[in-house]
Coordinates of N, CA and C and ligand atoms in Angstrom, one line a residue:
X1 N -8.3 -4.8 -14.4 CA -8.8 -6.1 -13.5 C -8.8 -5.5 -12.7
X2 N -10.2 -6.1 -12.3 CA -11.1 -5.7 -11.1 C -11.5 -6.8 -10.1
X3 N -10.9 -5.9 -9.0 CA -10.7 -7.5 -7.5 C -11.6 -6.9 -6.4
X4 N -11.7 -8.1 -5.9 CA -13.1 -7.9 -4.7 C -12.2 -8.3 -3.4
X5 N -12.9 -7.4 -2.4 CA -12.7 -8.2 -1.3 C -13.5 -8.1 -0.3
X6 N -13.6 -9.6 0.8 CA -15.2 -9.1 1.4 C -14.8 -8.0 2.7
X7 N -13.7 -7.3 2.8 CA -13.9 -6.4 3.5 C -14.0 -4.8 2.8
X8 N -14.1 -4.9 1.7 CA -14.3 -4.0 0.5 C -15.5 -2.9 1.6
X9 N -16.7 -3.2 1.5 CA -17.8 -2.7 2.4 C -17.8 -2.4 3.8
X10 N -16.6 -2.8 4.1 CA -17.0 -2.6 5.7 C -16.5 -1.2 6.0
X11 N -16.7 -0.4 7.3 CA -17.1 1.0 7.3 C -15.4 1.8 7.6
X12 N -15.0 0.8 8.1 CA -13.7 1.0 7.9 C -12.2 0.6 7.3
X13 N -12.7 0.4 6.3 CA -11.7 -0.2 4.9 C -12.1 1.4 4.5
X14 N -10.4 1.9 4.1 CA -10.5 3.0 2.9 C -10.0 2.7 1.8
X15 N -10.6 3.8 0.8 CA -10.5 3.3 -0.4 C -10.0 4.5 -1.0
X16 N -8.9 4.6 -1.8 CA -8.2 6.0 -2.2 C -8.1 5.9 -4.2
X17 N -8.2 6.6 -4.6 CA -8.8 6.8 -6.2 C -8.1 7.9 -6.7
X18 N -7.3 7.8 -7.8 CA -7.1 9.0 -8.7 C -7.5 8.9 -10.0
X19 N -8.1 10.0 -10.2 CA -9.2 10.1 -11.9 C -8.3 11.0 -12.9
X20 N -8.4 10.8 -13.9 CA -8.2 11.7 -15.2 C -9.7 11.8 -15.9
X21 N -10.1 13.3 -15.5 CA -11.4 13.3 -15.8 C -12.3 12.2 -15.3
X22 N -13.1 11.3 -15.8 CA -14.2 10.2 -15.3 C -13.7 8.9 -14.7
X23 N -12.6 8.4 -15.7 CA -11.9 7.3 -15.2 C -10.9 7.4 -14.5
X24 N -11.3 6.8 -13.6 CA -10.1 6.1 -12.7 C -9.2 5.5 -12.9
X25 N -7.7 5.6 -12.5 CA -6.4 5.2 -13.2 C -5.4 4.7 -12.1
X26 N -5.9 4.9 -11.1 CA -4.9 4.5 -9.6 C -5.6 4.8 -8.5
X27 N -5.2 3.5 -8.3 CA -6.1 2.8 -6.7 C -5.7 2.7 -5.4
X28 N -5.8 2.2 -4.2 CA -5.2 1.7 -3.3 C -6.5 2.1 -2.2
X29 N -6.2 0.1 -1.6 CA -6.9 0.1 -0.4 C -6.2 -0.2 1.1
X30 N -7.3 0.6 2.1 CA -6.3 0.3 3.2 C -7.3 -0.7 4.2
X31 N -6.5 -1.4 5.2 CA -7.7 -2.0 5.7 C -7.1 -2.3 7.3
X32 N -7.6 -2.0 8.2 CA -7.0 -2.0 9.3 C -6.6 -3.8 9.7
X33 N -5.9 -3.5 10.2 CA -4.7 -4.9 10.5 C -3.5 -4.6 11.2
X34 N -3.2 -6.0 12.1 CA -2.3 -5.8 12.9 C -1.2 -5.9 12.2
X35 N 0.2 -5.2 12.8 CA 1.2 -4.9 11.4 C 1.8 -6.3 12.1
X36 N 2.9 -6.8 11.3 CA 3.9 -7.9 11.5 C 4.8 -7.6 11.4
X37 N 5.4 -6.1 11.7 CA 6.5 -5.0 11.7 C 6.6 -4.7 13.3
X38 N 5.6 -4.5 14.3 CA 5.3 -4.2 15.0 C 3.3 -3.9 15.6
X39 N 3.7 -5.2 16.5 CA 1.8 -5.6 16.1 C 1.1 -4.8 17.0
X40 N 1.9 -3.9 18.3 CA 1.4 -3.0 19.0 C 0.9 -1.3 18.6
X41 N 1.4 -1.3 17.3 CA 1.0 0.2 16.3 C -0.3 -0.3 15.4
X42 N -1.2 0.9 16.1 CA -2.6 1.4 15.4 C -1.8 0.9 13.4
X43 N -2.5 0.1 12.9 CA -2.2 -0.1 11.7 C -2.8 -0.4 10.7
X44 N -3.2 -0.1 9.3 CA -3.4 -0.4 8.2 C -2.9 -1.4 7.0
X45 N -3.4 -1.9 6.5 CA -2.3 -2.6 5.4 C -2.8 -2.9 3.9
X46 N -2.3 -2.1 3.4 CA -2.1 -1.8 2.1 C -2.5 -3.0 0.8
X47 N -3.8 -3.0 0.1 CA -3.6 -3.7 -0.9 C -4.3 -3.3 -2.1
X48 N -4.1 -4.0 -2.9 CA -4.6 -3.9 -4.4 C -4.0 -2.5 -4.9
X49 N -2.8 -2.0 -5.0 CA -2.2 -0.6 -5.0 C -1.5 -1.0 -6.6
X50 N -2.2 -0.3 -7.4 CA -2.4 -0.2 -8.7 C -2.6 0.9 -9.5
X51 N -1.7 1.4 -10.8 CA -2.3 2.2 -11.6 C -2.2 1.8 -12.5
X52 N -3.0 2.4 -13.4 CA -3.2 1.9 -15.0 C -1.9 1.6 -15.9
X53 N -1.6 0.9 -16.7 CA -0.5 0.7 -17.6 C 0.0 2.1 -18.5
X54 N -1.1 2.4 -19.1 CA -0.6 3.4 -20.1 C -0.5 4.7 -19.2
X55 N -1.0 4.9 -17.9 CA -0.5 6.0 -17.4 C 0.6 6.0 -15.9
X56 N 1.2 5.1 -15.9 CA 2.6 5.1 -14.6 C 3.2 5.5 -15.5
X57 N 4.0 5.9 -14.3 CA 5.5 7.0 -14.2 C 5.4 8.2 -14.1
X58 N 4.2 8.5 -14.1 CA 3.0 9.8 -14.0 C 3.4 10.5 -12.9
X59 N 3.4 9.4 -11.6 CA 3.7 10.5 -10.5 C 2.2 10.0 -9.2
X60 N 1.5 9.6 -10.0 CA -0.1 9.3 -9.7 C 0.4 8.1 -8.3
X61 N 0.7 7.3 -8.3 CA 0.8 6.2 -7.5 C 1.3 7.2 -6.0
X62 N 2.7 8.0 -6.2 CA 3.4 8.5 -5.1 C 2.1 9.2 -4.3
X63 N 0.8 10.2 -5.9 CA 0.5 11.4 -5.3 C -1.3 10.5 -4.2
X64 N -1.5 9.3 -4.4 CA -2.4 8.5 -3.8 C -2.1 8.3 -2.5
X65 N -0.8 7.7 -2.5 CA -0.2 7.1 -1.1 C -0.1 8.3 -0.3
X66 N 0.5 9.5 -1.0 CA 0.9 10.8 0.2 C -0.9 11.3 0.5
X67 N -1.7 11.4 -0.1 CA -3.1 11.4 -0.1 C -3.7 10.2 1.5
X68 N -3.4 9.1 1.0 CA -3.8 8.3 1.6 C -3.2 8.3 3.2
X69 N -1.8 8.5 3.2 CA -0.9 8.4 4.2 C -1.7 9.8 5.4
X70 N -2.5 10.6 5.1 CA -2.7 11.8 5.5 C -4.4 11.4 5.9
X71 N -4.6 10.8 5.5 CA -6.1 10.4 5.5 C -5.9 10.0 6.9
X72 N -5.1 8.4 6.7 CA -4.7 7.2 7.8 C -4.2 7.6 9.0
X73 N -3.4 8.7 9.0 CA -3.2 9.9 10.4 C -4.1 10.3 11.0
X74 N -5.1 10.7 10.0 CA -6.2 11.4 10.2 C -6.9 10.5 11.5
X75 N -7.3 9.3 11.0 CA -8.0 8.4 11.5 C -7.1 7.5 12.6
X76 N -5.9 8.1 13.5 CA -5.1 7.6 14.1 C -4.3 6.5 14.0
X77 N -3.7 6.0 12.3 CA -3.0 5.2 12.1 C -1.6 5.8 12.4
X78 N -1.0 4.4 12.8 CA 0.6 5.2 13.2 C 1.6 4.9 11.9
X79 N 1.4 3.3 11.6 CA 1.9 2.7 10.2 C 1.1 2.1 9.2
X80 N 1.3 2.4 8.3 CA 0.8 1.2 7.0 C 2.2 0.2 6.8
X81 N 1.6 -0.8 6.0 CA 2.3 -1.8 5.9 C 1.7 -2.8 4.8
X82 N 2.2 -3.4 4.4 CA 1.7 -4.4 2.9 C 3.0 -5.4 2.7
X83 N 2.3 -6.2 1.9 CA 3.4 -7.9 1.1 C 3.6 -7.1 -0.2
X84 N 4.5 -6.3 -0.6 CA 4.9 -5.4 -1.9 C 5.6 -6.5 -2.3
X85 N 4.9 -6.5 -4.1 CA 5.5 -7.3 -4.8 C 7.2 -6.6 -5.1
X86 N 7.8 -7.6 -5.4 CA 9.2 -7.4 -5.3 C 9.4 -6.6 -6.8
X87 N 8.8 -7.1 -7.6 CA 8.5 -5.8 -8.9 C 8.7 -4.3 -8.5
X88 N 7.9 -4.4 -7.7 CA 7.3 -2.5 -7.3 C 7.9 -2.3 -6.0
X89 N 8.9 -2.9 -5.5 CA 10.1 -2.3 -4.3 C 10.3 -1.2 -4.7
X90 N 10.6 -0.9 -5.9 CA 11.9 0.6 -6.4 C 10.4 1.5 -5.9
X91 N 9.4 1.7 -6.3 CA 8.5 2.2 -6.5 C 8.2 2.5 -4.6
X92 N 7.9 1.8 -4.0 CA 7.6 2.2 -2.4 C 9.1 2.4 -1.7
X93 N 10.2 1.9 -2.0 CA 11.4 2.8 -1.6 C 11.0 4.5 -2.0
X94 N 11.3 4.3 -3.0 CA 11.2 5.7 -3.6 C 10.0 6.8 -2.5
X95 N 8.8 6.3 -2.1 CA 7.9 7.2 -1.8 C 8.4 7.0 -0.4
X96 N 9.2 6.2 0.5 CA 9.6 6.0 1.8 C 9.3 5.4 2.8
X97 N 9.0 4.0 2.0 CA 8.6 2.9 2.7 C 9.8 1.8 3.2
X98 N 10.2 1.1 3.9 CA 11.0 0.0 4.0 C 10.9 -0.8 4.0
X99 N 11.9 -1.7 3.9 CA 11.5 -3.3 3.3 C 12.1 -4.2 4.8
X100 N 11.3 -5.0 5.1 CA 12.0 -5.7 6.5 C 13.0 -7.3 5.9
X101 N 14.2 -6.9 6.1 CA 14.7 -7.5 5.7 C 15.0 -9.2 6.0
X102 N 14.7 -10.0 5.3 CA 14.6 -11.4 5.4 C 13.1 -12.1 5.2
X103 N 12.0 -11.3 4.7 CA 10.6 -11.2 4.8 C 10.2 -11.6 2.9
X104 N 11.0 -11.9 2.2 CA 10.6 -12.4 1.0 C 9.8 -13.4 1.2
X105 N 8.5 -13.7 0.6 CA 8.2 -14.7 0.1 C 7.3 -15.3 -0.5
X106 N 6.9 -16.1 -1.6 CA 5.9 -16.2 -2.3 C 4.0 -15.6 -2.2
X107 N 3.6 -15.2 -2.9 CA 1.9 -15.1 -2.4 C 1.3 -15.8 -2.5
X108 N 0.5 -16.1 -1.9 CA 0.0 -17.9 -1.6 C -1.4 -17.2 -3.2
X109 N -1.4 -16.3 -3.5 CA -2.4 -15.9 -4.4 C -2.2 -15.9 -5.5
X110 N -0.6 -14.9 -5.7 CA -0.4 -14.8 -7.2 C 1.4 -15.6 -7.5
X111 N 1.4 -16.2 -6.4 CA 3.0 -17.0 -6.3 C 4.2 -16.2 -7.1
X112 N 3.9 -14.9 -7.0 CA 5.0 -14.0 -7.4 C 5.5 -13.7 -6.2
X113 N 7.0 -13.4 -6.3 CA 7.8 -12.9 -4.4 C 7.4 -11.6 -4.6
X114 N 7.1 -11.5 -2.9 CA 6.8 -10.4 -2.3 C 7.4 -10.1 -1.2
X115 N 7.6 -8.8 -0.3 CA 8.8 -8.1 0.8 C 7.9 -8.1 1.6
X116 N 7.7 -8.2 2.9 CA 7.0 -6.9 3.8 C 7.6 -5.7 3.7
X117 N 6.7 -4.7 3.6 CA 7.2 -3.2 3.7 C 6.2 -2.8 4.6
X118 N 6.9 -1.2 4.9 CA 6.3 -0.4 5.8 C 6.7 0.6 5.8
X119 N 5.9 2.1 6.0 CA 6.3 3.2 6.4 C 5.3 3.7 8.0
X120 N 6.3 4.0 8.5 CA 5.8 4.7 10.1 C 5.0 6.0 9.7
X121 N 3.9 6.4 10.3 CA 3.2 8.0 9.6 C 3.1 8.7 11.0
X122 N 4.3 8.4 12.1 CA 4.4 9.2 13.1 C 5.7 9.7 13.5
X123 N 5.9 10.7 13.8 CA 7.4 11.3 14.2 C 8.0 10.6 15.1
X124 N 9.0 9.7 14.9 CA 9.6 9.2 16.3 C 9.1 8.3 16.5
X125 N 8.5 7.4 15.9 CA 8.2 5.8 16.0 C 9.1 5.0 15.7
X126 N 9.2 3.5 16.4 CA 9.9 2.9 17.1 C 10.0 2.5 15.7
X127 N 11.3 1.6 15.3 CA 11.4 1.2 13.9 C 11.1 -0.1 14.3
X128 N 11.5 -1.0 12.8 CA 10.8 -2.5 12.6 C 11.5 -3.3 14.0
X129 N 10.8 -4.3 14.2 CA 11.8 -4.9 15.5 C 12.1 -6.6 15.0
X130 N 11.8 -6.7 13.6 CA 11.7 -8.4 12.8 C 12.8 -7.9 12.0
Ligands
LIG201 C1 4.0 0.0 -8.7 C2 3.1 0.9 -9.1 C3 1.7 0.8 -8.7 C4 3.8 2.6 -9.5 O1 2.6 3.5 -9.8 P1 2.8 5.0 -10.5 O2 1.8 5.7 -10.7 O3 3.4 4.2 -11.8 O4 4.1 5.2 -9.5 P2 4.5 6.9 -9.5 O5 5.0 7.4 -10.9 O6 3.6 7.4 -8.8 O7 6.4 6.4 -9.4 C5 6.9 7.1 -8.2 C6 8.3 6.7 -8.3 O8 8.8 5.3 -8.0 C7 9.3 5.0 -9.2 N1 9.1 3.8 -9.3 C8 7.4 3.7 -9.9 N2 7.6 1.9 -10.8 C9 8.5 2.0 -10.2 C10 9.8 0.4 -10.0 N3 8.5 -0.6 -10.4 N4 10.7 -0.2 -9.9 C11 11.4 1.0 -9.5 N5 10.7 2.4 -9.1 C12 9.6 2.6 -9.9 C13 9.1 6.2 -10.2 O9 10.5 6.4 -10.8 C14 9.1 7.6 -9.3 O10 10.7 7.4 -8.9 P3 11.0 9.2 -8.6 O11 9.8 10.2 -7.6 O12 12.0 9.4 -8.0 O13 10.7 10.0 -10.2 C15 2.4 0.7 -10.7 O14 3.9 0.7 -11.8 C16 1.8 -0.6 -11.2 O15 0.8 -0.5 -11.0 N6 3.0 -1.5 -11.1 C17 1.7 -2.7 -11.8 C18 0.9 -3.1 -9.9 C19 1.7 -3.3 -9.0 O16 3.3 -4.1 -8.9 N7 1.1 -3.1 -7.6 C20 1.9 -3.2 -6.6 C21 1.5 -4.2 -6.0 S1 2.5 -4.6 -4.2

């Protein structure tokens, strides 16, 4: 599925992809965004995280996020956050993200259950306030 976001071509948007040969098989996009978890922290929102169905469970998603976190840290990010699809929460927990308890909601776009999730990128960072 192809998705497009009005922020995609902005210089501050961060797109990360993983390839098998010439084929893009996993991608994630990060936009600078006020975090609903800790609004004072320099944060990026993750959107459009996906691995192609036929190559899931090979560690590609985890590798893309690990690479992205290093890049975002270098840009000064202290936290990443997302509205995580509930069916994927196990993935995010496996790669060190946390859930904001009580934040479950239906996505306006997909009507699927989502939960606010986040990961601190800086050692000793404050924990969630909500
Ligand atoms: C969620 C998704 C991105 C994971 O990508 P992936 O490349 O298959 O994930 P990885 O192989 O890197 O998995 C990393 C770890 O997460 C675990 N994991 C992956 N998907 C999981 C899931 N849905 N539930 C629980 N655990 C999961 C893996 O078992 C692995 O754990 P391990 O390190 O203990 O072995 C992928 O399944 C996907 O694209 N799903 C459909 C779209 C989607 O839901 N995107 C997220 C929207 S917020």
